[in-house]
Amino acid sequence: MIRFLLLFSRQGKLRLQKWFTPLTDREKKKVIRDMTMLVLPRPPRSSNFVQWRDLKIVYKRYASLYFCAGLEQHDNELLALEVLHRYVELLDKYFGNVCELDIIFNFEKAYFILDEFLMGGEILETSKLAVGATMEEADTLQETMEEYMSKPAY
Amino acid sequence: MPAPIRLRELIRTIRTARTQAEEREMIQKECAAIRSSFREEDNTYRCRNVAKLLYMHMLGYPAHFGQLECLKLIASQKFTDKRIGYLGAMLLLDERQDVHLLMTNCIKNDLNHSTQYVQGLALCTLGCMGSSEMCRDLAGEVEKLLKTSNSYLRKKAALCAVHVIRKVPELMEMFLPATKNLLSEKNHGVLHTSVVLLTEMCERSPDMLAHFRKNEKLVPQLVRILKNLIMSGYSPEHDVSGISDPFLQVRILRLLRILGKSDDDSSEAMNDILAQVATNTETSKNVGNAILYETVLTIMDIKSESGLRVLAINILGRFLLNNDKNIRYVALTSLLKTVQTDHNAVQRHRSTIVDCLKDLDVSIKRRAMELSFALVNGNNIRGMMKELLYFLDSCDPEFKADCASGVFLAAEKYAPSKRWHIDTIMRVLTTAGSYVRDDSVPNLIQLITNSVEMHAYTVQRLYKALLDDISQQPLVQVASWCIGEYGDLLVSGQCEEEEPIQVTEDEVLDVLEGLLVSNLSTPVTRGYALTAIMKLSTRFSSVNRIKKVVSIYGSSIDVELQQRAVEYNALFKKYDHMRPALLERMPIMEKTATNGPTEIVQTNGETEPSVVESKHPPPVTQPTNQANDLLDLLGGNDVVPVIQTTMPTKPASAGGELLDLLGDLSLSGGPPPAPAPSVPTSQPSFLLDGLSSQPLFNDIAAAGIPPMTAYNKNGLKIDFTFERANPNPNIAVITIHASNSTEADMTDFVFQAAVPKTFQLQLLSPSSNVVPALNQGTVTQVIRVLNPQKQQLRMRIKLTYTLKGSAVQDLAEVNNFPPQSWQ
């Protein structure tokens, strides 16, 4: 299973954190710090896998964001790269040409999309279309006076 | 009270902050506003406030005061509220806080909600952070949802069940019935999550595993699904670069691995599909390689036929040549796993693996190094070592320690010759000397000591290395130890292996003194250097210089150095007669499993047969117990050797003089020849105060072998008593009892013995070296004789002692051994 998924910028600012195991706040902060220190200084052409403690860390850089996942020993790293890529594709489909700002200003949506794709550290849905359709339908359920597309709900 | 600012407003505002302090101020202000809003129990804006709180939490600020608000949001009827509420619960709450249990009821209600998206939210939250208590309470609901026909809910329920099983393994049984027809679904989401659920159950419980293998016939079902995926046409929703649902394929392969492990039938059932996947998968993109990777892992783990295994290793071999770094990394990792079981197959790719040592990527280099060490064997040691040493030269410091240790281990196991071994060690010490582990210094010293014929060569090379560079401490330590031991060989220019260098005693002492004063030397190194200088006092002639150096360090600030210097000084002054014996050449060390002090037994002369050891100073006296304190200083690395006798291999060597002593034994008798001057005699006892004072074996004649008198002349009588040593019946244990019937004590008494070639003899330490006058006491000493060929025991003994101021020396033959002692 995936133990955690982190998104952070090139300056090390956290943009999204999903934890699939219970950790204290202190432990989480330590992991985040370790990941940024592990991943950010790596040269551009190095492999996307690093061994850290007893986990395999898989990371990929998309524009200005680093997507970083911590896997257990028996997980398939090459497939994890595909998982990260799939998530980016889902974000891209939803936001239309997604960029870091979209994720900053709509972080809750990024979480909702993630929750339709992964659960408990495992892949929930392998169809791109299914996730997109679910998001659309769920968004329509949001009871607000304003239309959910043009104005923010909160 | 104005409406709280919108989330996006807040984010925009915070991002305009130019300093950390400014940001903190803004956040504190907003937090205060949110807190008062919470206090007012404002339903309308609670959602907005919690959302803002979550943003601030992501920036790293505390948000615990929002936890209860999340619970209120979850309990609300509005979907927007629930969505943010559950998100907040997942981010802010965890099972450590009791607050989370309040969620249980809400979740239970929402699991039965009419809207599937609300149910989905509840399942998701439970499946991501549900505690064991919550899982226990709600497992029933999850199980119900697992049986629903709604595939959206079914897939979520499946992963929720996985989480429940992980938290509370005992509940696994409960989900068994629901798994019955999970795999007959068409929906890929459900299929995937079902496979995950089945995998989790099979991994956790061998009973489940057996059940699924036999009763459910899981393997054929999975094979069918996999086949459909591969053969089916293009499906736009599941396609990734031309491959249909790679995520599902990989998951199925993983479950097949678990099912096929150690099970012949299952393995056979999946052979075909594995071969098909292995050969037909497109390898141009990462996706295809991900599937191939999983396939290879599965093939290696199950009981596959050999053709399939070879196919798998070849795929890994192809991976190694792939341009993509990730794939090379993954290949090296997998090969490392399989190298134990399929060693020969992996050996075929050795050259590619060794090339990976030169890769720029750190992760790849590390894997390649580990794999290279695993592949070293007796046949390829020379070639591999060349590559590994080259790697050691050029690699990053983080690798050097591990690489050096690996090189030492490999060299020890497979060294083709002693010279090669020493050369390899030298190379490691000179290139990565400061990264070598601490315990390798004593190991190396032991290795060098045991390579007797290489001593001159070794000390010469080490000396030359020291001249170049004294910064690498392990190298310096080993070098100073060797120079201390074999400095005489260095100066006499006796190297056989290479051109001997011309070195004078003063030059050597210069180098050692240089180590003592250098800032680069650690205290441990200085200790080595001082001891080495001291040892040279018996090997070199410039004793005065050494005395001076030693006395200078008697006032050193370093306590260890000071103690050593003071004791060495004492050795020069009061105990000068013991100095040669104490500083003698180290014997061959036996490799002991532990490094603690082991029992020392003295040896008789047949140890050093090599020609090189010509400068044996004859130890005339035996040290008393007082000297034992001084003896602790010798052998700077606390490895105490066990001395064993060795059979003399070259009768014409230094040992030959000893045997001349025995040369006449085969003849009827006649006057004994003049004793050779350099008879190596019993060495002083090394440590353990108690050892010299007690005879090790029973004095009284045991096993019914009668005692005998071996010698009786001029008032000195020597009796032998016998005992058989357990467990080896070939060893006779003889205790000598020396008594003195004259009026004066016999002081400096030394008993020596020699036996013919077919025997081996060990002489243990005597009880004392003074035989009291008028039979007031005896000196006892134990001799152990190994007689594997059961030949007649004969012995020649040499006695030296001082009586009334004059030295007496005598030789005698002992032929009257009772037959039982050697039969």
GROMACS .gro file of N, CA and C in nm, chain A residues 44-102:
model
  177
   44PRO      N    1   1.848   1.644  -1.201
   44PRO     CA    2   1.730   1.623  -1.286
   44PRO      C    3   1.725   1.489  -1.355
   45ARG      N    4   1.842   1.430  -1.390
   45ARG     CA    5   1.833   1.306  -1.467
   45ARG      C    6   1.844   1.180  -1.382
   46SER      N    7   1.826   1.193  -1.252
   46SER     CA    8   1.843   1.071  -1.171
   46SER      C    9   1.717   0.987  -1.173
   47SER      N   10   1.726   0.867  -1.119
   47SER     CA   11   1.610   0.779  -1.119
   47SER      C   12   1.508   0.831  -1.020
   48ASN      N   13   1.383   0.790  -1.039
   48ASN     CA   14   1.275   0.844  -0.958
   48ASN      C   15   1.254   0.767  -0.828
   49PHE      N   16   1.346   0.675  -0.796
   49PHE     CA   17   1.325   0.594  -0.678
   49PHE      C   18   1.437   0.617  -0.580
   50VAL      N   19   1.401   0.624  -0.452
   50VAL     CA   20   1.502   0.637  -0.347
   50VAL      C   21   1.461   0.546  -0.233
   51GLN      N   22   1.559   0.488  -0.169
   51GLN     CA   23   1.530   0.407  -0.051
   51GLN      C   24   1.537   0.497   0.071
   52TRP      N   25   1.433   0.496   0.152
   52TRP     CA   26   1.433   0.580   0.274
   52TRP      C   27   1.376   0.499   0.387
   53ARG      N   28   1.454   0.481   0.494
   53ARG     CA   29   1.414   0.391   0.602
   53ARG      C   30   1.369   0.258   0.542
   54ASP      N   31   1.250   0.214   0.575
   54ASP     CA   32   1.208   0.086   0.518
   54ASP      C   33   1.110   0.105   0.402
   55LEU      N   34   1.103   0.226   0.349
   55LEU     CA   35   1.007   0.253   0.241
   55LEU      C   36   1.078   0.285   0.111
   56LYS      N   37   1.006   0.258   0.002
   56LYS     CA   38   1.056   0.302  -0.128
   56LYS      C   39   0.987   0.434  -0.158
   57ILE      N   40   1.062   0.536  -0.186
   57ILE     CA   41   1.004   0.666  -0.219
   57ILE      C   42   1.005   0.681  -0.371
   58VAL      N   43   0.886   0.710  -0.425
   58VAL     CA   44   0.874   0.732  -0.569
   58VAL      C   45   0.831   0.876  -0.586
   59TYR      N   46   0.903   0.949  -0.669
   59TYR     CA   47   0.866   1.089  -0.687
   59TYR      C   48   0.873   1.125  -0.834
   60LYS      N   49   0.792   1.227  -0.871
   60LYS     CA   50   0.799   1.276  -1.009
   60LYS      C   51   0.769   1.424  -1.006
   61ARG      N   52   0.841   1.496  -1.089
   61ARG     CA   53   0.819   1.640  -1.093
   61ARG      C   54   0.732   1.675  -1.212
   62TYR      N   55   0.625   1.748  -1.183
   62TYR     CA   56   0.539   1.797  -1.291
   62TYR      C   57   0.541   1.948  -1.281
   63ALA      N   58   0.601   2.013  -1.377
   63ALA     CA   59   0.616   2.160  -1.377
   63ALA      C   60   0.679   2.201  -1.244
   64SER      N   61   0.608   2.280  -1.164
   64SER     CA   62   0.671   2.330  -1.042
   64SER      C   63   0.637   2.247  -0.919
   65LEU      N   64   0.565   2.136  -0.939
   65LEU     CA   65   0.523   2.056  -0.825
   65LEU      C   66   0.591   1.920  -0.823
   66TYR      N   67   0.631   1.877  -0.703
   66TYR     CA   68   0.683   1.742  -0.686
   66TYR      C   69   0.573   1.656  -0.627
   67PHE      N   70   0.548   1.542  -0.689
   67PHE     CA   71   0.455   1.443  -0.637
   67PHE      C   72   0.539   1.332  -0.576
   68CYS      N   73   0.516   1.305  -0.448
   68CYS     CA   74   0.605   1.213  -0.377
   68CYS      C   75   0.521   1.110  -0.301
   69ALA      N   76   0.546   0.981  -0.327
   69ALA     CA   77   0.469   0.876  -0.259
   69ALA      C   78   0.564   0.781  -0.187
   70GLY      N   79   0.521   0.735  -0.072
   70GLY     CA   80   0.601   0.638   0.003
   70GLY      C   81   0.536   0.501  -0.007
   71LEU      N   82   0.612   0.402  -0.059
   71LEU     CA   83   0.556   0.269  -0.081
   71LEU      C   84   0.618   0.167   0.013
   72GLU      N   85   0.547   0.058   0.030
   72GLU     CA   86   0.604  -0.052   0.108
   72GLU      C   87   0.692  -0.138   0.018
   73GLN      N   88   0.768  -0.228   0.082
   73GLN     CA   89   0.869  -0.302   0.008
   73GLN      C   90   0.816  -0.386  -0.107
   74HIS      N   91   0.695  -0.439  -0.093
   74HIS     CA   92   0.648  -0.530  -0.197
   74HIS      C   93   0.570  -0.458  -0.308
   75ASP      N   94   0.563  -0.326  -0.301
   75ASP     CA   95   0.489  -0.254  -0.404
   75ASP      C   96   0.572  -0.235  -0.530
   76ASN      N   97   0.504  -0.217  -0.641
   76ASN     CA   98   0.568  -0.204  -0.771
   76ASN      C   99   0.596  -0.057  -0.798
   77GLU      N  100   0.727  -0.021  -0.800
   77GLU     CA  101   0.762   0.120  -0.816
   77GLU      C  102   0.724   0.176  -0.952
   78LEU      N  103   0.742   0.094  -1.055
   78LEU     CA  104   0.712   0.143  -1.189
   78LEU      C  105   0.562   0.173  -1.199
   79LEU      N  106   0.482   0.089  -1.137
   79LEU     CA  107   0.339   0.113  -1.139
   79LEU      C  108   0.305   0.239  -1.059
   80ALA      N  109   0.379   0.265  -0.951
   80ALA     CA  110   0.354   0.384  -0.870
   80ALA      C  111   0.373   0.510  -0.955
   81LEU      N  112   0.471   0.505  -1.047
   81LEU     CA  113   0.489   0.618  -1.136
   81LEU      C  114   0.363   0.639  -1.219
   82GLU      N  115   0.303   0.527  -1.260
   82GLU     CA  116   0.179   0.538  -1.337
   82GLU      C  117   0.066   0.593  -1.251
   83VAL      N  118   0.066   0.557  -1.124
   83VAL     CA  119  -0.038   0.607  -1.033
   83VAL      C  120  -0.027   0.758  -1.021
   84LEU      N  121   0.096   0.807  -1.001
   84LEU     CA  122   0.116   0.951  -0.990
   84LEU      C  123   0.071   1.020  -1.119
   85HIS      N  124   0.105   0.958  -1.230
   85HIS     CA  125   0.070   1.017  -1.358
   85HIS      C  126  -0.081   1.021  -1.377
   86ARG      N  127  -0.146   0.915  -1.335
   86ARG     CA  128  -0.292   0.909  -1.347
   86ARG      C  129  -0.356   1.019  -1.264
   87TYR      N  130  -0.306   1.043  -1.147
   87TYR     CA  131  -0.361   1.149  -1.062
   87TYR      C  132  -0.346   1.284  -1.129
   88VAL      N  133  -0.231   1.308  -1.187
   88VAL     CA  134  -0.210   1.434  -1.256
   88VAL      C  135  -0.308   1.447  -1.372
   89GLU      N  136  -0.329   1.337  -1.443
   89GLU     CA  137  -0.425   1.341  -1.554
   89GLU      C  138  -0.565   1.374  -1.505
   90LEU      N  139  -0.603   1.315  -1.390
   90LEU     CA  140  -0.737   1.341  -1.336
   90LEU      C  141  -0.751   1.489  -1.299
   91LEU      N  142  -0.647   1.544  -1.237
   91LEU     CA  143  -0.651   1.686  -1.201
   91LEU      C  144  -0.661   1.771  -1.326
   92ASP      N  145  -0.586   1.729  -1.426
   92ASP     CA  146  -0.583   1.805  -1.550
   92ASP      C  147  -0.719   1.806  -1.617
   93LYS      N  148  -0.785   1.691  -1.614
   93LYS     CA  149  -0.916   1.681  -1.676
   93LYS      C  150  -1.016   1.767  -1.602
   94TYR      N  151  -1.007   1.767  -1.471
   94TYR     CA  152  -1.105   1.839  -1.391
   94TYR      C  153  -1.086   1.990  -1.400
   95PHE      N  154  -0.962   2.034  -1.383
   95PHE     CA  155  -0.937   2.177  -1.382
   95PHE      C  156  -0.914   2.235  -1.520
   96GLY      N  157  -0.887   2.153  -1.616
   96GLY     CA  158  -0.854   2.202  -1.749
   96GLY      C  159  -0.717   2.265  -1.747
   97ASN      N  160  -0.616   2.193  -1.794
   97ASN     CA  161  -0.477   2.242  -1.794
   97ASN      C  162  -0.434   2.285  -1.655
   98VAL      N  163  -0.431   2.194  -1.567
   98VAL     CA  164  -0.404   2.224  -1.426
   98VAL      C  165  -0.264   2.281  -1.408
   99CYS      N  166  -0.255   2.377  -1.316
   99CYS     CA  167  -0.124   2.430  -1.277
   99CYS      C  168  -0.122   2.438  -1.126
  100GLU      N  169  -0.009   2.479  -1.070
  100GLU     CA  170   0.004   2.476  -0.925
  100GLU      C  171  -0.099   2.566  -0.858
  101LEU      N  172  -0.129   2.679  -0.918
  101LEU     CA  173  -0.224   2.772  -0.857
  101LEU      C  174  -0.361   2.709  -0.839
  102ASP      N  175  -0.401   2.627  -0.937
  102ASP     CA  176  -0.531   2.560  -0.924
  102ASP      C  177  -0.534   2.476  -0.797
   0.00000   0.00000   0.00000
